[in-house]
mmCIF file of C-alpha atoms in Angstrom:
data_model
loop_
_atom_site.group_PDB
_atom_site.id
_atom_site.type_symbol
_atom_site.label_atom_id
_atom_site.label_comp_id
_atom_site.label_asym_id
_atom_site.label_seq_id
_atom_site.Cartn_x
_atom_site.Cartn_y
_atom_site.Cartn_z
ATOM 1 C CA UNK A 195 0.000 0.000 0.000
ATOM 2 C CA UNK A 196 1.643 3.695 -0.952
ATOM 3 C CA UNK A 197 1.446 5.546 1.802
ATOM 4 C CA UNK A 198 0.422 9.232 1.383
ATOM 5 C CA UNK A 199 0.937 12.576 2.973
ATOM 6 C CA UNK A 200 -1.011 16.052 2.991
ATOM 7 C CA UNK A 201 0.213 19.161 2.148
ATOM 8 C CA UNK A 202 -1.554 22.380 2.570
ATOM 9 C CA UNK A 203 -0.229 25.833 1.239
ATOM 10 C CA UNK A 204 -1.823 29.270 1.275
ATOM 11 C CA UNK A 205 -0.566 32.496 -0.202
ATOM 12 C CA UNK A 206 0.622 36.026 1.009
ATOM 13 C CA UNK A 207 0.051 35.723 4.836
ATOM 14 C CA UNK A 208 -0.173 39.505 6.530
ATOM 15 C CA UNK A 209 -1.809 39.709 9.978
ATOM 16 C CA UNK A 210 -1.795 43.344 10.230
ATOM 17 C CA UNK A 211 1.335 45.779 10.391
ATOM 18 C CA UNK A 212 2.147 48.475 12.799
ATOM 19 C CA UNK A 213 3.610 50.687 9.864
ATOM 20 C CA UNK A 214 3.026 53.782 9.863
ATOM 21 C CA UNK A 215 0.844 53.246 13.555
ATOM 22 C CA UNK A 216 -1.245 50.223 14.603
ATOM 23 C CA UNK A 217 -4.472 51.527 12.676
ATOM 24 C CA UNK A 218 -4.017 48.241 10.340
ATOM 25 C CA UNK A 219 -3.908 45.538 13.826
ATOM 26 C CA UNK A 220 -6.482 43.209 14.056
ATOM 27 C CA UNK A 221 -8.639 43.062 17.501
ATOM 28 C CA UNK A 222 -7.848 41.050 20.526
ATOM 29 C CA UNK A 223 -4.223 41.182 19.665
ATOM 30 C CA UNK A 224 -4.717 38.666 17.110
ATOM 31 C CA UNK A 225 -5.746 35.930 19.025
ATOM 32 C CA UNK A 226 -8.536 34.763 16.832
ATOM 33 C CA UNK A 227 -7.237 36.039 13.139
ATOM 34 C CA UNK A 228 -6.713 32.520 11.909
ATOM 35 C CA UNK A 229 -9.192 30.536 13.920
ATOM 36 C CA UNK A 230 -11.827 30.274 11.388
ATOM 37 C CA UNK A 231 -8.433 28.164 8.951
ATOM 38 C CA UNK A 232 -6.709 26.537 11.665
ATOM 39 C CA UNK A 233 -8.875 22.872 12.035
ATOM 40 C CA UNK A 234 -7.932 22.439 8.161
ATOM 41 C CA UNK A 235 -4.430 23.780 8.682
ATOM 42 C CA UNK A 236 -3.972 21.389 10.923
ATOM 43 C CA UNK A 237 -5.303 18.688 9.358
ATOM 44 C CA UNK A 238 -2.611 18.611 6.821
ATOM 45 C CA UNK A 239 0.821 16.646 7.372
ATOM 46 C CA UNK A 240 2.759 19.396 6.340
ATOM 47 C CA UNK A 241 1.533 23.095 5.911
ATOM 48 C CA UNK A 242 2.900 26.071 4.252
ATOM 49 C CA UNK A 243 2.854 29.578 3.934
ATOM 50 C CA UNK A 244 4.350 32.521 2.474
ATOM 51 C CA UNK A 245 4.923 35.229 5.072
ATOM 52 C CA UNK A 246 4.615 38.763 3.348
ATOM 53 C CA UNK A 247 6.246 40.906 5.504
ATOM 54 C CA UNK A 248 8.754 40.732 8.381
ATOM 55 C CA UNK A 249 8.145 39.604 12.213
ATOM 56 C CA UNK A 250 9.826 42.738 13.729
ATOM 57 C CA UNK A 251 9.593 45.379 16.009
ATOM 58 C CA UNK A 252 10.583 49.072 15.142
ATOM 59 C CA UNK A 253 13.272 49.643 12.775
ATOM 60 C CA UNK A 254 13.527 51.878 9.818
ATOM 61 C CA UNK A 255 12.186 51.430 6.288
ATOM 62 C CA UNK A 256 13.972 52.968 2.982
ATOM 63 C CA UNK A 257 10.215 52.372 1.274
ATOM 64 C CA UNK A 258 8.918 56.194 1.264
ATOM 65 C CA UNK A 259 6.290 57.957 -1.300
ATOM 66 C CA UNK A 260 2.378 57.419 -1.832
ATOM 67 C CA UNK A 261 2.653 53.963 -3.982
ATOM 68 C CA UNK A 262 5.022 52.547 -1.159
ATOM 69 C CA UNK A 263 4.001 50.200 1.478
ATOM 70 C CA UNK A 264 5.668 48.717 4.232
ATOM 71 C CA UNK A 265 4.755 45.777 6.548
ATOM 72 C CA UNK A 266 5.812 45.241 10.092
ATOM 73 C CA UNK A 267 4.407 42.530 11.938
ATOM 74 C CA UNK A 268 5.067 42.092 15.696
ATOM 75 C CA UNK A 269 7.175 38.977 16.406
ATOM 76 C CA UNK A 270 5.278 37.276 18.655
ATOM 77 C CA UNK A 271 2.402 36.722 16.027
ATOM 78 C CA UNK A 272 4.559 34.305 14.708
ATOM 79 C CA UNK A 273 2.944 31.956 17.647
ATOM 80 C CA UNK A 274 -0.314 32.640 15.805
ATOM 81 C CA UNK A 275 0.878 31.044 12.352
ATOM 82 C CA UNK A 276 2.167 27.706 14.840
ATOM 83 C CA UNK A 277 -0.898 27.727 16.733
ATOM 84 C CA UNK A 278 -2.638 27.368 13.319
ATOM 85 C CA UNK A 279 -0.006 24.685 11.873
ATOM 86 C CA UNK A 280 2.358 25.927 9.974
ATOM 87 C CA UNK A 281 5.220 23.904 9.261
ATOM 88 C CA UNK A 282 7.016 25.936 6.654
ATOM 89 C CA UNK A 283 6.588 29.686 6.147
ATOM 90 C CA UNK A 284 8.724 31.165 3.040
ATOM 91 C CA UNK A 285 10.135 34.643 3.689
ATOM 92 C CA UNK A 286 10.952 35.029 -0.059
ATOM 93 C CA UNK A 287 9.293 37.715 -1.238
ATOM 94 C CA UNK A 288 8.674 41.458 -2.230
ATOM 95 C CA UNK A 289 8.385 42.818 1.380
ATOM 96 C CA UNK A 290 11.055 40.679 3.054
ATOM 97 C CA UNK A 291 12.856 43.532 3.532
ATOM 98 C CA UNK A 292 10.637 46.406 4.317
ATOM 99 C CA UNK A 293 12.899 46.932 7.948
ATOM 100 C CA UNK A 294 16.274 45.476 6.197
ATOM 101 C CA UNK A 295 18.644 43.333 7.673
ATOM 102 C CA UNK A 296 17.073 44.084 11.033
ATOM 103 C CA UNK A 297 14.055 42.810 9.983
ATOM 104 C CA UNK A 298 15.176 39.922 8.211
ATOM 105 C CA UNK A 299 16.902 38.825 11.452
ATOM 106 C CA UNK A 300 13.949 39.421 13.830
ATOM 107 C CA UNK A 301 12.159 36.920 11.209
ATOM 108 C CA UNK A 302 13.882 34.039 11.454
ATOM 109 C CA UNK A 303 14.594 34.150 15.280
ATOM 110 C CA UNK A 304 10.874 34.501 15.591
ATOM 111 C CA UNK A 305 10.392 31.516 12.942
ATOM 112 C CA UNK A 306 13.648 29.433 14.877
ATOM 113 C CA UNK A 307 12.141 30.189 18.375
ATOM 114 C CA UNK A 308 8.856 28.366 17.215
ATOM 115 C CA UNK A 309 10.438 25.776 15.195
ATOM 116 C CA UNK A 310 8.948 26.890 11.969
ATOM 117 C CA UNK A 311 11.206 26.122 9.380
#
């Protein structure tokens, strides 16, 4: 008998940013943003996601003018992306770094901390 695995993998993942101010934050801290997902997330052997912006606090951004944007997601929402069951979460993409190398960092240690690959 072949034995099988699941994989699950959703797009662009942004839980809200606190660039420019926290007007963009979901309520309750988050605590319920990916509730409604998480029973199938979990469900799946392996799940991934592509994280579209970094898990940082503070920091600097060279994006600047009125078709910019910038994403800055606290770190410790990274617990809401295991809570839902991620396994892998890419950082690859257009708004990895939106803080720089300061963001970057905060990312992964967030990711490493959790043991999201």
């Amino acid at each position: 008998m072949a034995e099988s695995i699941t994989l699950r993998a959703v797009g662009d993942m942004m839980l809200g940013s606190t660039y420019p101010d926290s007007r963009d934050m979901p309520p309750s801290d988050g605590r319920e943003i990916l509730s409604d997902v998480g029973p199938l997330l979990r469900s799946a052997d392996i799940t991934f996601g592509n994280l579209e912006g970094p898990l940082t606090e503070g920091g600097v951004t060279q994006k600047t003018g009125p078709n910019s944007y910038a994403f800055r997601t606290p770190p410790r929402y990274g617990r809401y992306f295991k809570n839902a069951g991620f396994d892998i979460v890419s950082v690859a993409n257009n708004h990895a770094n939106d803080f720089g190398e300061r963001g970057r960092n905060s990312t992964v240690a967030a990711l490493d901390r959790l043991g999201i690959e």
